[in-house]
Amino acid sequence: MEIVVVGRHTEVAPRFRKHVEDKLSKVTQLAPYAQRVDVEISHEPNPRQAASSERIELTVRDRGPVVRAEASASDRYAALDVATTKLIERLRRSHDRRKGKAARREGKAPVAAEEALAALDAAIAPAPQEAPEQDVNTAPTEPDVAVEAQLGDSPVVVRQKVHRTSPVSVEDAIDEMELAGHPFYLFIDAETRQPAVVYHRHGWTYGVIRLDAEAAPTS
């Protein structure tokens, strides 16, 4: 399994790279077919954000689902510890979900709902590549390439990205959202063919917002 460490607007010391490799060596125990783990490290220079200045994002590339986790802290090592803990938990839940599906195919008892909501059935798009900045009102057209643009003269920076996708069920959308660690997930509903967003409310409660694909554009 390959571990790719990339620094975004920051330098990564060889000592920390070695620490990352040692820390992530256990990934293969829960994802034996994992091909690569992408590690993105970024630093926020703003002193007002010192408590979360070090950000670590981990992405496991497997034959099927892609599992993500991220964390921020004032210390790079602490951020890695938190992100790794999240990643291992999501890998464990994904592993349990696959076992549950195999059991159902064999006619065994279904797994618990906590396990059923914990994994993906479809792969998430590959890690985004950085591209030159563009006008914030111009949507990106190339899939999987992230673009950033400043909003007018304000300090606000908008990051945009186009994902490849195919229609999925609401249950699968919840799975993808949970495994990616996002508070929401944009998808095309396989039943209604409408653009929709599933989001986490509280506990095991989720919400779904659908868009009317036939709605006329505003003037």
Short mmCIF file of N, CA and C in Angstrom, two decimals, residues 54-172:
data_model
loop_
_atom_site.label_atom_id
_atom_site.label_comp_id
_atom_site.label_asym_id
_atom_site.label_seq_id
_atom_site.Cartn_x
_atom_site.Cartn_y
_atom_site.Cartn_z
N GLU A 54 -3.22 23.59 12.09
CA GLU A 54 -2.69 22.41 11.40
C GLU A 54 -3.86 21.48 11.02
N ARG A 55 -4.00 21.22 9.72
CA ARG A 55 -5.12 20.40 9.23
C ARG A 55 -4.58 19.20 8.46
N ILE A 56 -5.13 18.03 8.81
CA ILE A 56 -4.74 16.77 8.16
C ILE A 56 -5.98 16.15 7.51
N GLU A 57 -5.86 15.78 6.24
CA GLU A 57 -6.95 15.08 5.54
C GLU A 57 -6.42 13.76 5.02
N LEU A 58 -7.10 12.67 5.38
CA LEU A 58 -6.69 11.32 4.98
C LEU A 58 -7.74 10.72 4.04
N THR A 59 -7.28 10.09 2.98
CA THR A 59 -8.19 9.46 2.01
C THR A 59 -7.64 8.10 1.63
N VAL A 60 -8.41 7.06 1.89
CA VAL A 60 -8.01 5.69 1.54
C VAL A 60 -8.63 5.31 0.21
N ARG A 61 -7.80 4.92 -0.77
CA ARG A 61 -8.25 4.48 -2.07
C ARG A 61 -8.29 2.95 -2.09
N ASP A 62 -9.48 2.40 -2.18
CA ASP A 62 -9.65 0.96 -2.18
C ASP A 62 -10.26 0.55 -3.51
N ARG A 63 -10.49 -0.73 -3.72
CA ARG A 63 -11.12 -1.21 -4.94
C ARG A 63 -12.55 -0.69 -5.06
N GLY A 64 -13.19 -0.52 -3.94
CA GLY A 64 -14.57 -0.05 -3.95
C GLY A 64 -14.69 1.31 -3.29
N PRO A 65 -15.17 1.35 -2.04
CA PRO A 65 -15.40 2.63 -1.36
C PRO A 65 -14.11 3.40 -1.10
N VAL A 66 -14.23 4.71 -1.09
CA VAL A 66 -13.15 5.59 -0.68
C VAL A 66 -13.52 6.14 0.68
N VAL A 67 -12.63 6.02 1.63
CA VAL A 67 -12.90 6.42 3.01
C VAL A 67 -12.06 7.63 3.35
N ARG A 68 -12.69 8.65 3.94
CA ARG A 68 -12.00 9.89 4.27
C ARG A 68 -12.14 10.24 5.75
N ALA A 69 -11.18 11.02 6.23
CA ALA A 69 -11.26 11.58 7.58
C ALA A 69 -10.34 12.79 7.62
N GLU A 70 -10.72 13.78 8.42
CA GLU A 70 -9.89 14.97 8.55
C GLU A 70 -10.00 15.52 9.97
N ALA A 71 -9.01 16.29 10.34
CA ALA A 71 -9.01 16.90 11.68
C ALA A 71 -8.08 18.10 11.67
N SER A 72 -8.35 19.03 12.59
CA SER A 72 -7.51 20.22 12.75
C SER A 72 -7.14 20.39 14.22
N ALA A 73 -5.95 20.89 14.45
CA ALA A 73 -5.48 21.13 15.82
C ALA A 73 -4.35 22.16 15.76
N SER A 74 -3.90 22.58 16.93
CA SER A 74 -2.79 23.53 16.97
C SER A 74 -1.46 22.84 16.69
N ASP A 75 -1.44 21.52 16.87
CA ASP A 75 -0.23 20.72 16.67
C ASP A 75 -0.47 19.70 15.57
N ARG A 76 0.48 19.56 14.67
CA ARG A 76 0.35 18.66 13.53
C ARG A 76 0.22 17.20 13.96
N TYR A 77 0.95 16.82 14.99
CA TYR A 77 0.89 15.44 15.46
C TYR A 77 -0.48 15.15 16.08
N ALA A 78 -1.01 16.11 16.81
CA ALA A 78 -2.33 15.92 17.42
C ALA A 78 -3.41 15.81 16.36
N ALA A 79 -3.31 16.62 15.31
CA ALA A 79 -4.28 16.56 14.22
C ALA A 79 -4.24 15.20 13.54
N LEU A 80 -3.05 14.66 13.35
CA LEU A 80 -2.91 13.34 12.74
C LEU A 80 -3.53 12.26 13.62
N ASP A 81 -3.34 12.36 14.93
CA ASP A 81 -3.91 11.38 15.85
C ASP A 81 -5.43 11.35 15.74
N VAL A 82 -6.05 12.53 15.73
CA VAL A 82 -7.51 12.60 15.67
C VAL A 82 -8.02 12.09 14.32
N ALA A 83 -7.36 12.52 13.24
CA ALA A 83 -7.79 12.10 11.90
C ALA A 83 -7.64 10.59 11.73
N THR A 84 -6.56 10.03 12.26
CA THR A 84 -6.34 8.58 12.14
C THR A 84 -7.39 7.80 12.93
N THR A 85 -7.74 8.28 14.11
CA THR A 85 -8.78 7.63 14.91
C THR A 85 -10.10 7.61 14.16
N LYS A 86 -10.46 8.73 13.55
CA LYS A 86 -11.70 8.78 12.76
C LYS A 86 -11.63 7.82 11.58
N LEU A 87 -10.48 7.80 10.90
CA LEU A 87 -10.33 6.94 9.73
C LEU A 87 -10.46 5.47 10.09
N ILE A 88 -9.80 5.04 11.14
CA ILE A 88 -9.85 3.63 11.55
C ILE A 88 -11.28 3.24 11.91
N GLU A 89 -12.01 4.13 12.60
CA GLU A 89 -13.39 3.83 12.96
C GLU A 89 -14.26 3.68 11.71
N ARG A 90 -14.06 4.55 10.72
CA ARG A 90 -14.86 4.44 9.50
C ARG A 90 -14.48 3.21 8.68
N LEU A 91 -13.21 2.85 8.69
CA LEU A 91 -12.80 1.62 8.02
C LEU A 91 -13.40 0.40 8.70
N ARG A 92 -13.45 0.42 10.03
CA ARG A 92 -14.03 -0.70 10.76
C ARG A 92 -15.52 -0.83 10.45
N ARG A 93 -16.21 0.30 10.40
CA ARG A 93 -17.65 0.27 10.09
C ARG A 93 -17.89 -0.18 8.65
N SER A 94 -17.01 0.23 7.73
CA SER A 94 -17.12 -0.20 6.35
C SER A 94 -16.90 -1.71 6.24
N HIS A 95 -15.92 -2.20 7.00
CA HIS A 95 -15.64 -3.63 7.01
C HIS A 95 -16.84 -4.42 7.54
N ASP A 96 -17.45 -3.91 8.61
CA ASP A 96 -18.63 -4.57 9.17
C ASP A 96 -19.80 -4.56 8.19
N ARG A 97 -19.93 -3.46 7.46
CA ARG A 97 -21.01 -3.36 6.49
C ARG A 97 -20.86 -4.41 5.38
N ARG A 98 -19.64 -4.58 4.89
CA ARG A 98 -19.40 -5.58 3.85
C ARG A 98 -19.70 -6.98 4.37
N LYS A 99 -19.33 -7.25 5.62
CA LYS A 99 -19.63 -8.55 6.21
C LYS A 99 -21.12 -8.76 6.33
N GLY A 100 -21.85 -7.68 6.68
CA GLY A 100 -23.30 -7.77 6.80
C GLY A 100 -23.97 -8.08 5.48
N LYS A 101 -23.48 -7.46 4.41
CA LYS A 101 -24.05 -7.73 3.09
C LYS A 101 -23.81 -9.17 2.67
N ALA A 102 -22.60 -9.67 2.96
CA ALA A 102 -22.30 -11.06 2.63
C ALA A 102 -23.21 -12.00 3.41
N ALA A 103 -23.49 -11.66 4.67
CA ALA A 103 -24.36 -12.50 5.49
C ALA A 103 -25.78 -12.52 4.93
N ARG A 104 -26.26 -11.38 4.46
CA ARG A 104 -27.62 -11.32 3.90
C ARG A 104 -27.71 -12.13 2.62
N ARG A 105 -26.65 -12.10 1.82
CA ARG A 105 -26.67 -12.89 0.58
C ARG A 105 -26.71 -14.38 0.88
N GLU A 106 -26.14 -14.75 2.03
CA GLU A 106 -26.13 -16.16 2.41
C GLU A 106 -27.37 -16.55 3.22
N GLY A 107 -28.30 -15.61 3.40
CA GLY A 107 -29.53 -15.90 4.11
C GLY A 107 -29.43 -15.81 5.60
N LYS A 108 -28.37 -15.18 6.12
CA LYS A 108 -28.21 -15.06 7.56
C LYS A 108 -28.96 -13.83 8.05
N ALA A 109 -28.96 -13.65 9.37
CA ALA A 109 -29.68 -12.53 9.97
C ALA A 109 -29.08 -11.21 9.52
N PRO A 110 -29.90 -10.18 9.30
CA PRO A 110 -29.38 -8.87 8.87
C PRO A 110 -28.57 -8.21 9.96
N VAL A 111 -27.65 -7.35 9.57
CA VAL A 111 -26.83 -6.65 10.54
C VAL A 111 -27.62 -5.51 11.15
N ALA A 112 -27.09 -4.94 12.23
CA ALA A 112 -27.76 -3.84 12.91
C ALA A 112 -27.74 -2.59 12.06
N ALA A 113 -28.69 -1.68 12.35
CA ALA A 113 -28.79 -0.45 11.56
C ALA A 113 -27.52 0.39 11.67
N GLU A 114 -26.86 0.35 12.84
CA GLU A 114 -25.65 1.13 13.01
C GLU A 114 -24.58 0.70 12.01
N GLU A 115 -24.52 -0.60 11.70
CA GLU A 115 -23.55 -1.10 10.74
C GLU A 115 -24.01 -0.82 9.31
N ALA A 116 -25.30 -0.92 9.08
CA ALA A 116 -25.82 -0.75 7.73
C ALA A 116 -25.64 0.65 7.21
N LEU A 117 -25.57 1.64 8.12
CA LEU A 117 -25.44 3.03 7.69
C LEU A 117 -23.99 3.49 7.64
N ALA A 118 -23.03 2.56 7.72
CA ALA A 118 -21.66 2.98 7.92
C ALA A 118 -20.72 2.83 6.74
N ALA A 119 -21.19 2.41 5.54
CA ALA A 119 -20.25 2.19 4.44
C ALA A 119 -20.80 2.61 3.11
N LEU A 120 -19.95 2.68 2.13
CA LEU A 120 -20.35 3.07 0.79
C LEU A 120 -20.61 1.85 -0.08
N ASP A 121 -21.45 2.02 -1.14
CA ASP A 121 -21.62 1.00 -2.15
C ASP A 121 -20.98 1.43 -3.47
N ALA A 122 -20.62 2.69 -3.59
CA ALA A 122 -20.00 3.18 -4.82
C ALA A 122 -18.78 4.00 -4.48
N ALA A 123 -17.82 3.99 -5.36
CA ALA A 123 -16.59 4.73 -5.11
C ALA A 123 -16.80 6.22 -5.27
N ILE A 124 -16.13 6.99 -4.42
CA ILE A 124 -16.15 8.44 -4.54
C ILE A 124 -15.05 8.82 -5.53
N ALA A 125 -15.20 9.94 -6.17
CA ALA A 125 -14.25 10.38 -7.18
C ALA A 125 -12.84 10.49 -6.62
N PRO A 126 -11.82 10.37 -7.46
CA PRO A 126 -10.44 10.49 -6.99
C PRO A 126 -10.16 11.83 -6.36
N ALA A 127 -9.03 11.92 -5.67
CA ALA A 127 -8.68 13.16 -4.98
C ALA A 127 -8.58 14.31 -5.97
N PRO A 128 -9.07 15.48 -5.58
CA PRO A 128 -9.04 16.62 -6.49
C PRO A 128 -7.62 17.10 -6.75
N GLN A 129 -7.41 17.61 -7.96
CA GLN A 129 -6.15 18.23 -8.30
C GLN A 129 -6.34 19.73 -8.26
N GLU A 130 -5.26 20.42 -7.94
CA GLU A 130 -5.35 21.87 -7.87
C GLU A 130 -5.26 22.46 -9.26
N ALA A 131 -6.03 23.52 -9.51
CA ALA A 131 -6.02 24.20 -10.79
C ALA A 131 -5.91 25.69 -10.55
N PRO A 132 -5.52 26.45 -11.56
CA PRO A 132 -5.42 27.90 -11.38
C PRO A 132 -6.74 28.51 -10.95
N GLU A 133 -6.64 29.64 -10.24
CA GLU A 133 -7.84 30.31 -9.79
C GLU A 133 -8.62 30.87 -10.98
N GLN A 134 -9.93 31.02 -10.81
CA GLN A 134 -10.77 31.55 -11.86
C GLN A 134 -11.85 32.41 -11.23
N ASP A 135 -12.67 33.04 -12.08
CA ASP A 135 -13.76 33.87 -11.60
C ASP A 135 -14.74 33.02 -10.80
N VAL A 136 -15.18 33.55 -9.65
CA VAL A 136 -16.06 32.79 -8.77
C VAL A 136 -17.41 32.49 -9.42
N ASN A 137 -17.80 33.29 -10.41
CA ASN A 137 -19.08 33.08 -11.08
C ASN A 137 -18.98 32.09 -12.24
N THR A 138 -17.78 31.62 -12.52
CA THR A 138 -17.57 30.65 -13.59
C THR A 138 -17.39 29.27 -12.97
N ALA A 139 -18.35 28.40 -13.20
CA ALA A 139 -18.29 27.06 -12.61
C ALA A 139 -17.23 26.23 -13.31
N PRO A 140 -16.50 25.39 -12.56
CA PRO A 140 -15.51 24.51 -13.19
C PRO A 140 -16.19 23.48 -14.07
N THR A 141 -15.51 23.06 -15.11
CA THR A 141 -16.08 22.10 -16.06
C THR A 141 -15.35 20.77 -16.07
N GLU A 142 -14.11 20.75 -15.60
CA GLU A 142 -13.33 19.51 -15.61
C GLU A 142 -13.57 18.74 -14.31
N PRO A 143 -14.05 17.49 -14.40
CA PRO A 143 -14.33 16.71 -13.19
C PRO A 143 -13.08 16.49 -12.34
N ASP A 144 -13.29 16.49 -11.02
CA ASP A 144 -12.26 16.15 -10.05
C ASP A 144 -11.13 17.17 -9.94
N VAL A 145 -11.31 18.34 -10.49
CA VAL A 145 -10.31 19.40 -10.38
C VAL A 145 -10.90 20.54 -9.57
N ALA A 146 -10.28 20.86 -8.44
CA ALA A 146 -10.77 21.93 -7.58
C ALA A 146 -10.22 23.27 -8.04
N VAL A 147 -11.05 24.28 -8.04
CA VAL A 147 -10.61 25.63 -8.41
C VAL A 147 -11.04 26.59 -7.31
N GLU A 148 -10.23 27.59 -7.07
CA GLU A 148 -10.51 28.57 -6.03
C GLU A 148 -10.53 29.96 -6.64
N ALA A 149 -11.40 30.81 -6.12
CA ALA A 149 -11.48 32.19 -6.58
C ALA A 149 -11.90 33.07 -5.42
N GLN A 150 -11.37 34.27 -5.39
CA GLN A 150 -11.73 35.22 -4.35
C GLN A 150 -13.03 35.91 -4.70
N LEU A 151 -13.87 36.12 -3.70
CA LEU A 151 -15.18 36.73 -3.90
C LEU A 151 -15.03 38.25 -3.89
N GLY A 152 -14.92 38.82 -5.10
CA GLY A 152 -14.76 40.27 -5.21
C GLY A 152 -13.53 40.76 -4.49
N ASP A 153 -13.68 41.85 -3.73
CA ASP A 153 -12.56 42.42 -2.96
C ASP A 153 -12.54 41.91 -1.52
N SER A 154 -13.45 40.99 -1.21
CA SER A 154 -13.52 40.48 0.16
C SER A 154 -12.46 39.41 0.38
N PRO A 155 -12.19 39.03 1.64
CA PRO A 155 -11.22 37.97 1.92
C PRO A 155 -11.80 36.56 1.72
N VAL A 156 -13.08 36.49 1.32
CA VAL A 156 -13.75 35.20 1.15
C VAL A 156 -13.22 34.49 -0.10
N VAL A 157 -12.81 33.23 0.06
CA VAL A 157 -12.34 32.41 -1.05
C VAL A 157 -13.33 31.27 -1.26
N VAL A 158 -13.80 31.10 -2.49
CA VAL A 158 -14.77 30.05 -2.82
C VAL A 158 -14.05 28.93 -3.57
N ARG A 159 -14.17 27.73 -3.05
CA ARG A 159 -13.56 26.54 -3.67
C ARG A 159 -14.66 25.74 -4.35
N GLN A 160 -14.49 25.45 -5.65
CA GLN A 160 -15.51 24.73 -6.40
C GLN A 160 -14.91 23.46 -7.01
N LYS A 161 -15.77 22.46 -7.20
CA LYS A 161 -15.31 21.19 -7.71
C LYS A 161 -16.48 20.46 -8.37
N VAL A 162 -16.23 19.76 -9.47
CA VAL A 162 -17.24 18.96 -10.16
C VAL A 162 -16.93 17.49 -9.92
N HIS A 163 -17.93 16.74 -9.44
CA HIS A 163 -17.77 15.31 -9.17
C HIS A 163 -18.47 14.47 -10.23
N ARG A 164 -17.84 13.37 -10.60
CA ARG A 164 -18.54 12.37 -11.41
C ARG A 164 -19.54 11.67 -10.50
N THR A 165 -20.69 11.31 -11.03
CA THR A 165 -21.68 10.67 -10.19
C THR A 165 -22.62 9.81 -11.03
N SER A 166 -23.37 8.98 -10.38
CA SER A 166 -24.45 8.20 -10.99
C SER A 166 -25.57 8.12 -9.96
N PRO A 167 -26.82 7.95 -10.39
CA PRO A 167 -27.95 7.93 -9.45
C PRO A 167 -27.77 6.87 -8.37
N VAL A 168 -28.10 7.23 -7.13
CA VAL A 168 -28.04 6.30 -6.01
C VAL A 168 -29.31 6.44 -5.17
N SER A 169 -29.54 5.48 -4.30
CA SER A 169 -30.69 5.55 -3.40
C SER A 169 -30.38 6.48 -2.24
N VAL A 170 -31.40 6.86 -1.50
CA VAL A 170 -31.21 7.71 -0.33
C VAL A 170 -30.33 6.99 0.69
N GLU A 171 -30.55 5.69 0.86
CA GLU A 171 -29.74 4.92 1.82
C GLU A 171 -28.26 4.95 1.44
N ASP A 172 -27.97 4.78 0.14
CA ASP A 172 -26.58 4.81 -0.29
C ASP A 172 -25.98 6.20 -0.13
#
